[in-house]
mmCIF file of C-alpha atoms and ligand atoms in Angstrom:
data_model
loop_
_atom_site.group_PDB
_atom_site.id
_atom_site.type_symbol
_atom_site.label_atom_id
_atom_site.label_comp_id
_atom_site.label_asym_id
_atom_site.label_seq_id
_atom_site.Cartn_x
_atom_site.Cartn_y
_atom_site.Cartn_z
ATOM 1 C CA MET A 1 83.294 -32.637 9.033
ATOM 2 C CA THR A 2 86.618 -35.010 8.673
ATOM 3 C CA GLN A 3 88.652 -35.626 12.233
ATOM 4 C CA PRO A 4 90.827 -32.880 11.305
ATOM 5 C CA GLY A 5 93.668 -33.838 12.978
ATOM 6 C CA ILE A 6 93.630 -36.231 10.184
ATOM 7 C CA PHE A 7 95.101 -33.520 7.947
ATOM 8 C CA ALA A 8 97.277 -31.526 10.699
ATOM 9 C CA LEU A 9 100.629 -32.084 9.003
ATOM 10 C CA GLY A 10 103.552 -31.031 10.421
ATOM 11 C CA THR A 11 103.576 -32.300 14.359
ATOM 12 C CA PRO A 12 107.374 -34.183 15.101
ATOM 13 C CA GLU A 13 106.056 -35.997 17.997
ATOM 14 C CA HIS A 14 103.527 -39.054 18.288
ATOM 15 C CA CYS A 15 101.950 -41.575 19.981
ATOM 16 C CA TYR A 16 99.273 -44.633 19.442
ATOM 17 C CA LEU A 17 97.307 -46.100 22.103
ATOM 18 C CA GLU A 18 95.675 -49.579 20.990
ATOM 19 C CA LEU A 19 92.723 -49.954 23.270
ATOM 20 C CA ASP A 20 90.590 -52.616 24.598
ATOM 21 C CA LEU A 21 87.210 -52.683 26.283
ATOM 22 C CA ALA A 22 88.056 -53.213 29.614
ATOM 23 C CA PRO A 23 86.091 -55.784 31.633
ATOM 24 C CA GLY A 24 82.368 -55.217 32.484
ATOM 25 C CA ALA A 25 83.077 -51.640 30.626
ATOM 26 C CA GLY A 26 80.705 -51.741 27.251
ATOM 27 C CA ALA A 27 80.744 -50.038 23.626
ATOM 28 C CA GLU A 28 78.615 -46.599 24.515
ATOM 29 C CA GLN A 29 81.125 -46.490 27.367
ATOM 30 C CA LEU A 30 83.775 -46.200 25.793
ATOM 31 C CA VAL A 31 82.173 -43.685 22.337
ATOM 32 C CA ARG A 32 81.651 -41.619 25.021
ATOM 33 C CA GLY A 33 83.873 -42.034 27.146
ATOM 34 C CA ILE A 34 86.422 -40.840 23.194
ATOM 35 C CA ALA A 35 83.725 -38.283 22.832
ATOM 36 C CA GLY A 36 84.443 -36.999 26.322
ATOM 37 C CA LEU A 37 87.970 -36.502 26.007
ATOM 38 C CA THR A 38 87.176 -32.708 26.918
ATOM 39 C CA GLY A 39 91.289 -31.818 27.810
ATOM 40 C CA PRO A 40 94.019 -33.441 24.545
ATOM 41 C CA LEU A 41 90.015 -32.082 22.197
ATOM 42 C CA SER A 42 90.502 -28.924 23.632
ATOM 43 C CA SER A 43 92.337 -26.345 21.073
ATOM 44 C CA THR A 44 94.557 -25.423 24.942
ATOM 45 C CA GLY A 45 95.973 -28.463 25.511
ATOM 46 C CA GLY A 46 98.417 -28.137 23.102
ATOM 47 C CA VAL A 47 97.476 -31.733 20.904
ATOM 48 C CA ASN A 48 95.831 -32.748 17.835
ATOM 49 C CA LEU A 49 94.037 -36.138 18.739
ATOM 50 C CA VAL A 50 92.643 -38.172 16.285
ATOM 51 C CA VAL A 51 90.093 -40.841 17.112
ATOM 52 C CA GLY A 52 88.743 -44.515 15.621
ATOM 53 C CA PHE A 53 86.934 -47.659 16.910
ATOM 54 C CA ARG A 54 86.848 -50.519 15.868
ATOM 55 C CA PRO A 55 84.422 -51.059 12.952
ATOM 56 C CA GLU A 56 81.821 -53.251 14.203
ATOM 57 C CA LEU A 57 82.134 -52.079 17.508
ATOM 58 C CA TRP A 58 81.092 -48.148 16.621
ATOM 59 C CA ALA A 59 78.797 -49.776 13.810
ATOM 60 C CA GLU A 60 77.349 -50.915 16.940
ATOM 61 C CA VAL A 61 76.680 -48.093 18.240
ATOM 62 C CA ALA A 62 76.292 -45.520 15.058
ATOM 63 C CA PRO A 63 74.571 -47.816 12.907
ATOM 64 C CA ALA A 64 73.832 -44.975 10.283
ATOM 65 C CA ASP A 65 77.077 -43.356 10.490
ATOM 66 C CA ALA A 66 79.511 -46.601 9.898
ATOM 67 C CA PRO A 67 81.398 -46.662 6.456
ATOM 68 C CA ALA A 68 80.854 -49.818 4.281
ATOM 69 C CA ASP A 69 83.196 -51.866 4.180
ATOM 70 C CA ALA A 70 85.022 -51.072 7.057
ATOM 71 C CA ALA A 71 85.753 -53.412 9.483
ATOM 72 C CA SER A 72 88.266 -55.862 12.290
ATOM 73 C CA TRP A 73 91.209 -57.359 10.071
ATOM 74 C CA THR A 74 90.430 -60.693 12.119
ATOM 75 C CA GLU A 75 92.764 -62.980 10.331
ATOM 76 C CA ASP A 76 96.944 -62.592 9.484
ATOM 77 C CA LEU A 77 96.879 -62.199 5.940
ATOM 78 C CA VAL A 78 98.359 -64.810 3.742
ATOM 79 C CA GLY A 79 101.237 -63.584 1.222
ATOM 80 C CA ALA A 80 103.287 -65.722 -1.487
ATOM 81 C CA GLY A 81 104.833 -68.690 0.651
ATOM 82 C CA GLN A 82 103.289 -68.291 3.556
ATOM 83 C CA TYR A 83 104.095 -65.187 4.279
ATOM 84 C CA ARG A 84 102.329 -63.389 6.936
ATOM 85 C CA MET A 85 100.809 -59.868 8.196
ATOM 86 C CA PRO A 86 99.764 -60.749 11.491
ATOM 87 C CA ALA A 87 96.264 -59.363 13.155
ATOM 88 C CA THR A 88 96.414 -57.425 15.507
ATOM 89 C CA GLN A 89 92.917 -55.914 16.705
ATOM 90 C CA HIS A 90 92.263 -53.975 19.502
ATOM 91 C CA ASP A 91 88.345 -51.478 20.301
ATOM 92 C CA ALA A 92 90.158 -48.300 19.615
ATOM 93 C CA TRP A 93 92.991 -46.230 18.343
ATOM 94 C CA VAL A 94 94.194 -43.286 19.894
ATOM 95 C CA TRP A 95 96.580 -40.560 18.514
ATOM 96 C CA ILE A 96 97.667 -38.216 19.656
ATOM 97 C CA ALA A 97 100.295 -35.276 17.947
ATOM 98 C CA GLY A 98 101.757 -32.397 18.902
ATOM 99 C CA GLY A 99 104.932 -30.540 19.084
ATOM 100 C CA ASN A 100 107.201 -31.180 21.794
ATOM 101 C CA ARG A 101 107.241 -34.070 23.013
ATOM 102 C CA THR A 102 106.323 -33.579 26.340
ATOM 103 C CA ALA A 103 103.068 -32.039 25.988
ATOM 104 C CA VAL A 104 102.578 -36.044 23.701
ATOM 105 C CA PHE A 105 103.322 -37.620 27.388
ATOM 106 C CA ASP A 106 101.413 -35.641 28.957
ATOM 107 C CA ASN A 107 98.012 -35.624 26.662
ATOM 108 C CA ALA A 108 98.073 -39.763 26.401
ATOM 109 C CA ARG A 109 98.107 -39.756 30.188
ATOM 110 C CA VAL A 110 95.375 -37.991 30.703
ATOM 111 C CA VAL A 111 93.633 -39.249 27.874
ATOM 112 C CA LEU A 112 94.202 -42.866 30.080
ATOM 113 C CA ALA A 113 93.731 -41.516 33.152
ATOM 114 C CA GLU A 114 89.945 -40.156 31.686
ATOM 115 C CA LEU A 115 88.950 -43.738 30.490
ATOM 116 C CA ALA A 116 90.231 -45.777 33.755
ATOM 117 C CA GLY A 117 87.793 -48.449 34.313
ATOM 118 C CA THR A 118 86.556 -48.259 30.356
ATOM 119 C CA ALA A 119 88.912 -48.986 28.635
ATOM 120 C CA ARG A 120 92.909 -50.479 29.012
ATOM 121 C CA VAL A 121 95.835 -50.752 26.551
ATOM 122 C CA GLY A 122 96.247 -52.987 24.091
ATOM 123 C CA ALA A 123 99.333 -50.896 22.256
ATOM 124 C CA GLU A 124 101.513 -48.249 22.421
ATOM 125 C CA VAL A 125 103.308 -46.373 19.872
ATOM 126 C CA THR A 126 105.896 -43.952 20.439
ATOM 127 C CA GLY A 127 106.952 -41.900 16.884
ATOM 128 C CA TRP A 128 108.835 -39.160 16.063
ATOM 129 C CA LEU A 129 109.526 -37.653 12.207
ATOM 130 C CA TYR A 130 112.265 -38.189 11.351
ATOM 131 C CA ARG A 131 115.030 -35.948 8.805
ATOM 132 C CA HIS A 132 111.367 -34.202 8.398
ATOM 133 C CA ASP A 133 109.691 -36.372 5.734
ATOM 134 C CA ARG A 134 111.331 -39.548 5.542
ATOM 135 C CA ASP A 135 111.233 -42.722 7.332
ATOM 136 C CA LEU A 136 113.777 -44.700 8.566
ATOM 137 C CA THR A 137 114.619 -46.346 5.310
ATOM 138 C CA GLY A 138 116.158 -43.355 4.920
ATOM 139 C CA PHE A 139 113.329 -42.334 2.212
ATOM 140 C CA ILE A 140 110.588 -40.233 1.477
ATOM 141 C CA ASP A 141 107.806 -40.626 2.995
ATOM 142 C CA GLY A 142 104.105 -39.060 1.831
ATOM 143 C CA THR A 143 105.547 -37.980 -2.155
ATOM 144 C CA GLU A 144 102.970 -39.076 -3.582
ATOM 145 C CA ASN A 145 100.522 -38.186 -0.909
ATOM 146 C CA PRO A 146 97.383 -35.992 -2.449
ATOM 147 C CA SER A 147 96.992 -31.996 -0.598
ATOM 148 C CA LEU A 148 95.443 -31.218 1.484
ATOM 149 C CA LEU A 149 93.108 -30.007 -1.943
ATOM 150 C CA SER A 150 92.440 -33.004 -3.262
ATOM 151 C CA ALA A 151 93.554 -35.434 0.649
ATOM 152 C CA ALA A 152 90.004 -34.832 2.127
ATOM 153 C CA GLN A 153 87.796 -36.716 -1.456
ATOM 154 C CA VAL A 154 91.116 -39.631 -0.982
ATOM 155 C CA ALA A 155 90.085 -40.012 2.552
ATOM 156 C CA ALA A 156 86.768 -39.115 4.197
ATOM 157 C CA VAL A 157 83.294 -41.170 3.039
ATOM 158 C CA PRO A 158 82.058 -38.816 0.502
ATOM 159 C CA ASP A 159 79.038 -36.904 2.051
ATOM 160 C CA GLY A 160 75.576 -39.332 0.934
ATOM 161 C CA GLU A 161 77.237 -42.584 1.502
ATOM 162 C CA PRO A 162 76.867 -44.795 4.692
ATOM 163 C CA GLY A 163 79.516 -42.951 7.097
ATOM 164 C CA ALA A 164 80.536 -39.818 5.471
ATOM 165 C CA GLY A 165 82.918 -37.467 6.968
ATOM 166 C CA ALA A 166 84.692 -40.842 8.084
ATOM 167 C CA SER A 167 87.573 -41.962 7.276
ATOM 168 C CA ILE A 168 89.154 -45.265 8.017
ATOM 169 C CA VAL A 169 92.646 -46.211 9.289
ATOM 170 C CA LEU A 170 95.024 -48.865 8.601
ATOM 171 C CA PHE A 171 97.265 -48.680 11.720
ATOM 172 C CA GLN A 172 100.469 -51.174 10.952
ATOM 173 C CA VAL A 173 103.703 -51.147 13.134
ATOM 174 C CA TRP A 174 106.781 -52.306 11.161
ATOM 175 C CA ARG A 175 110.005 -52.998 12.519
ATOM 176 C CA HIS A 176 112.932 -53.050 10.742
ATOM 177 C CA ASP A 177 116.152 -55.110 9.813
ATOM 178 C CA THR A 178 117.623 -51.066 8.804
ATOM 179 C CA ALA A 179 121.707 -53.386 9.039
ATOM 180 C CA THR A 180 119.971 -55.662 6.254
ATOM 181 C CA TRP A 181 118.620 -53.024 4.209
ATOM 182 C CA GLU A 182 121.904 -50.880 4.070
ATOM 183 C CA SER A 183 123.865 -53.983 2.861
ATOM 184 C CA LEU A 184 122.075 -53.433 -0.481
ATOM 185 C CA GLY A 185 123.019 -50.514 -0.917
ATOM 186 C CA GLU A 186 121.551 -47.086 -1.954
ATOM 187 C CA HIS A 187 121.214 -48.719 -6.091
ATOM 188 C CA GLY A 188 119.353 -52.090 -4.138
ATOM 189 C CA GLN A 189 116.532 -49.669 -2.063
ATOM 190 C CA GLU A 190 116.267 -47.745 -4.878
ATOM 191 C CA GLN A 191 115.002 -50.731 -7.059
ATOM 192 C CA MET A 192 112.488 -52.126 -3.928
ATOM 193 C CA MET A 193 111.411 -49.228 -3.823
ATOM 194 C CA GLY A 194 111.335 -48.285 -6.659
ATOM 195 C CA ARG A 195 111.824 -43.828 -6.821
ATOM 196 C CA THR A 196 115.189 -42.786 -5.821
ATOM 197 C CA LYS A 197 116.053 -41.979 -2.566
ATOM 198 C CA ALA A 198 117.985 -37.936 -2.800
ATOM 199 C CA ASP A 199 114.465 -36.660 -4.309
ATOM 200 C CA SER A 200 112.211 -39.285 -4.858
ATOM 201 C CA ILE A 201 111.304 -39.850 -8.234
ATOM 202 C CA GLU A 202 109.702 -42.785 -9.346
ATOM 203 C CA LEU A 203 111.839 -44.576 -11.655
ATOM 204 C CA ASP A 204 111.477 -45.275 -15.425
ATOM 205 C CA ASP A 205 109.349 -48.297 -16.017
ATOM 206 C CA ASP A 206 111.981 -50.257 -17.939
ATOM 207 C CA GLU A 207 114.115 -49.779 -14.520
ATOM 208 C CA MET A 208 110.523 -50.612 -11.502
ATOM 209 C CA LEU A 209 110.401 -54.399 -10.420
ATOM 210 C CA PRO A 210 107.277 -55.578 -10.330
ATOM 211 C CA SER A 211 108.397 -56.371 -6.599
ATOM 212 C CA ALA A 212 108.859 -52.852 -6.201
ATOM 213 C CA HIS A 213 107.134 -50.998 -3.494
ATOM 214 C CA VAL A 214 105.669 -48.606 -5.227
ATOM 215 C CA ALA A 215 104.527 -50.820 -8.079
ATOM 216 C CA ARG A 216 102.605 -52.898 -5.039
ATOM 217 C CA THR A 217 100.923 -50.459 -3.794
ATOM 218 C CA THR A 218 99.203 -48.014 -6.675
ATOM 219 C CA VAL A 219 96.011 -49.906 -7.250
ATOM 220 C CA GLU A 220 94.122 -49.205 -10.231
ATOM 221 C CA VAL A 221 90.427 -49.904 -10.683
ATOM 222 C CA ASP A 222 89.555 -48.789 -14.053
ATOM 223 C CA GLY A 223 92.539 -47.623 -15.045
ATOM 224 C CA GLU A 224 91.701 -45.451 -12.002
ATOM 225 C CA GLU A 225 94.047 -44.805 -8.981
ATOM 226 C CA ARG A 226 92.869 -45.084 -5.763
ATOM 227 C CA GLN A 227 95.212 -42.959 -3.302
ATOM 228 C CA ILE A 228 95.625 -43.552 0.117
ATOM 229 C CA PHE A 229 96.554 -41.356 2.468
ATOM 230 C CA ARG A 230 99.204 -41.855 4.521
ATOM 231 C CA ARG A 231 101.099 -40.455 7.843
ATOM 232 C CA ASN A 232 104.007 -42.428 8.953
ATOM 233 C CA VAL A 233 105.768 -41.719 11.099
ATOM 234 C CA ALA A 234 109.600 -43.034 12.315
ATOM 235 C CA TYR A 235 109.362 -45.081 16.541
ATOM 236 C CA GLY A 236 111.489 -46.869 18.070
ATOM 237 C CA GLY A 237 115.115 -46.711 19.446
ATOM 238 C CA VAL A 238 118.184 -47.019 18.143
ATOM 239 C CA THR A 239 118.393 -51.089 17.918
ATOM 240 C CA ASP A 240 114.613 -52.132 17.593
ATOM 241 C CA HIS A 241 113.432 -49.732 15.012
ATOM 242 C CA GLY A 242 110.250 -48.518 12.131
ATOM 243 C CA THR A 243 108.355 -47.246 10.735
ATOM 244 C CA ALA A 244 104.689 -47.226 12.273
ATOM 245 C CA PHE A 245 102.247 -47.287 8.885
ATOM 246 C CA VAL A 246 98.705 -44.387 9.317
ATOM 247 C CA GLY A 247 96.943 -44.858 5.809
ATOM 248 C CA PHE A 248 93.582 -43.842 5.849
ATOM 249 C CA ALA A 249 91.014 -43.911 3.332
ATOM 250 C CA ARG A 250 87.511 -43.041 2.336
ATOM 251 C CA ASP A 251 87.330 -46.933 1.837
ATOM 252 C CA GLN A 252 88.551 -50.077 3.200
ATOM 253 C CA TRP A 253 88.557 -52.585 -0.037
ATOM 254 C CA ARG A 254 92.191 -50.425 -0.897
ATOM 255 C CA MET A 255 93.734 -50.785 1.613
ATOM 256 C CA ALA A 256 93.559 -54.355 1.994
ATOM 257 C CA GLU A 257 94.092 -54.888 -1.372
ATOM 258 C CA MET A 258 97.114 -52.568 -0.833
ATOM 259 C CA LEU A 259 98.132 -55.652 1.944
ATOM 260 C CA ARG A 260 97.239 -58.413 -0.169
ATOM 261 C CA ARG A 261 99.932 -56.539 -3.209
ATOM 262 C CA MET A 262 102.806 -56.159 -1.113
ATOM 263 C CA ALA A 263 103.083 -60.028 0.578
ATOM 264 C CA GLY A 264 102.194 -62.030 -3.193
ATOM 265 C CA ALA A 265 98.369 -62.183 -2.150
ATOM 266 C CA THR A 266 96.926 -61.929 -5.831
ATOM 267 C CA ASP A 267 99.802 -62.745 -8.161
ATOM 268 C CA GLY A 268 101.865 -64.585 -6.306
ATOM 269 C CA VAL A 269 104.641 -61.464 -6.453
ATOM 270 C CA ARG A 270 106.153 -60.292 -3.146
ATOM 271 C CA ASP A 271 106.544 -56.019 -2.414
ATOM 272 C CA GLY A 272 110.792 -55.845 -2.432
ATOM 273 C CA LEU A 273 110.297 -53.999 1.461
ATOM 274 C CA THR A 274 109.370 -57.170 2.884
ATOM 275 C CA GLY A 275 112.237 -59.096 2.565
ATOM 276 C CA PHE A 276 113.204 -56.370 5.245
ATOM 277 C CA LEU A 277 111.222 -54.396 7.328
ATOM 278 C CA THR A 278 108.716 -57.470 8.860
ATOM 279 C CA PRO A 279 104.927 -56.097 10.051
ATOM 280 C CA LEU A 280 104.551 -56.805 14.051
ATOM 281 C CA THR A 281 100.832 -55.499 13.919
ATOM 282 C CA GLY A 282 98.114 -54.731 11.675
ATOM 283 C CA ALA A 283 94.579 -52.867 12.197
ATOM 284 C CA TYR A 284 91.422 -51.561 10.912
ATOM 285 C CA TYR A 285 89.505 -48.214 12.888
ATOM 286 C CA THR A 286 86.340 -46.474 12.027
ATOM 287 C CA CYS A 287 87.038 -42.823 12.413
ATOM 288 C CA PRO A 288 84.021 -41.173 12.538
ATOM 289 C CA SER A 289 83.285 -37.293 11.863
ATOM 290 C CA VAL A 290 83.213 -34.797 14.070
ATOM 291 C CA ASP A 291 79.360 -34.580 14.157
ATOM 292 C CA ALA A 292 79.232 -38.434 14.969
ATOM 293 C CA LEU A 293 81.202 -37.542 17.491
ATOM 294 C CA ALA A 294 79.679 -34.753 19.019
ATOM 295 C CA ARG A 295 76.944 -36.496 19.635
ATOM 296 C CA PHE A 296 78.322 -38.725 22.115
ATOM 297 C CA ALA A 297 80.376 -36.030 23.600
ATOM 298 C CA PRO A 298 78.320 -34.705 26.572
ATOM 299 C CA PRO A 299 77.770 -30.884 26.469
ATOM 300 C CA GLU A 300 80.527 -27.995 25.945
ATOM 301 C CA GLU A 301 79.707 -25.413 28.824
ATOM 302 C CA ASP A 302 79.349 -22.106 27.716
HETATM 303 C C1 LIG B 1 107.079 -49.660 6.522
HETATM 304 C C2 LIG B 1 106.473 -50.209 5.776
HETATM 305 C C3 LIG B 1 106.225 -48.580 4.656
HETATM 306 C C4 LIG B 1 107.102 -47.447 4.268
HETATM 307 C C5 LIG B 1 108.593 -47.772 4.744
HETATM 308 C C6 LIG B 1 106.892 -47.361 3.288
HETATM 309 C C7 LIG B 1 108.033 -46.482 2.469
HETATM 310 C C8 LIG B 1 107.038 -45.594 1.745
HETATM 311 C C9 LIG B 1 107.655 -45.142 0.913
HETATM 312 C C10 LIG B 1 109.268 -44.292 0.624
HETATM 313 C C11 LIG B 1 107.209 -44.199 -0.874
HETATM 314 C C12 LIG B 1 107.834 -43.911 -1.854
HETATM 315 C C13 LIG B 1 107.277 -42.923 -1.820
HETATM 316 C C14 LIG B 1 106.188 -42.159 -1.135
HETATM 317 O O1 LIG B 1 105.753 -41.553 -2.678
HETATM 318 O O2 LIG B 1 105.006 -41.757 -0.674
HETATM 319 C C15 LIG B 1 105.586 -45.416 -0.833
HETATM 320 C C16 LIG B 1 104.393 -45.386 -0.400
HETATM 321 C C17 LIG B 1 103.366 -45.699 -1.164
HETATM 322 N N1 LIG B 1 103.012 -46.136 -0.225
HETATM 323 FE FE1 LIG B 1 104.325 -47.534 1.285
HETATM 324 N N2 LIG B 1 105.843 -48.222 2.894
HETATM 325 C C18 LIG B 1 105.881 -48.465 3.840
HETATM 326 C C19 LIG B 1 104.667 -49.459 3.720
HETATM 327 C C20 LIG B 1 102.854 -49.050 3.512
HETATM 328 C C21 LIG B 1 101.541 -49.782 3.322
HETATM 329 C C22 LIG B 1 101.621 -51.004 4.068
HETATM 330 C C23 LIG B 1 100.984 -49.647 2.374
HETATM 331 C C24 LIG B 1 99.419 -50.254 1.966
HETATM 332 C C25 LIG B 1 98.516 -50.281 2.538
HETATM 333 C C26 LIG B 1 102.068 -48.403 1.541
HETATM 334 C C27 LIG B 1 101.305 -47.415 0.289
HETATM 335 C C28 LIG B 1 101.382 -46.931 -0.333
HETATM 336 C C29 LIG B 1 101.101 -46.198 -1.467
HETATM 337 C C30 LIG B 1 99.651 -45.943 -2.065
HETATM 338 C C31 LIG B 1 102.425 -45.702 -1.919
HETATM 339 C C32 LIG B 1 102.876 -44.546 -2.948
HETATM 340 C C33 LIG B 1 102.322 -44.835 -4.123
HETATM 341 C C34 LIG B 1 102.530 -44.486 -5.642
HETATM 342 O O3 LIG B 1 101.364 -44.511 -6.119
HETATM 343 O O4 LIG B 1 102.849 -44.246 -6.385
HETATM 344 N N3 LIG B 1 103.110 -48.471 1.778
HETATM 345 N N4 LIG B 1 106.171 -45.863 0.720
#
């Protein structure tokens, strides 16, 4: 089974912790520590928890449960005109989501307390849902997401393949230059995005620029679209803010290809958004299936 929190829509408050092994701690110790987060993982914890590991770290500890193409993001992605997306890989990723900020805050502190001596914080992002379903560009984010009926097919490694039930997440924090973005006006923004702002209708083919975001992130193989499942949130305060991009897929290739296309690394055409939004981080994590994770958890008491 795929970690259920990936599909638990509607939680307004979020915290993402990227963790690194503490000095002297080992890979299996980290996996056991995270699989044993009994407080936040319990039904009385009041939050959803999704966890992931640096793909090579997970593959070392559980080789039979590792998705075939999952790998760390180790080198900056260089695109057209020396455009760069930075690689900032860490050892583990913990996403705590809940109905109110207090529950998220308290559980994030529990996570860190339980992992003391095993992991330390490499980066932390607190996020929230802005105007129900919009990101801080003001556009509705998630329109083309698969529904919950097919999200698992898109996000989880299928049965019979290595790492079945696992999902690969791309976690990438983007700072927005909101003043410059707003100076484009609604029509200019719609051309950058490739959809209308008010109701997220895709622009007609004759209006769609090749650099529009939705044109750049539409990846097809043999005429078939390679979808992903996105759970982006807004982060930050009024003077420094943006989007925490959180995308899940059954294979890593499709997300890496979207990034290459956004950076202009494949055909020299850069995503219009990249003139206004700056990627600050970038990492991939394997989110193991519940069954694989449970093998590393302490036995549950009756
Ligand atoms: C700050 C960064 C980003 C923002 C604000 C953003 C925002 C949006 C918005 C508003 C849409 C249109 C509505 C929708 O279908 O959800 C969209 C579509 C999409 N985005 Fe992004 N996005 C960002 C980064 C990314 C990245 C890094 C990827 C992939 C690696 C990505 C993949 C997609 C995909 C696959 C679609 C659907 C395309 C389609 O089939 O029409 N986005 N994004």
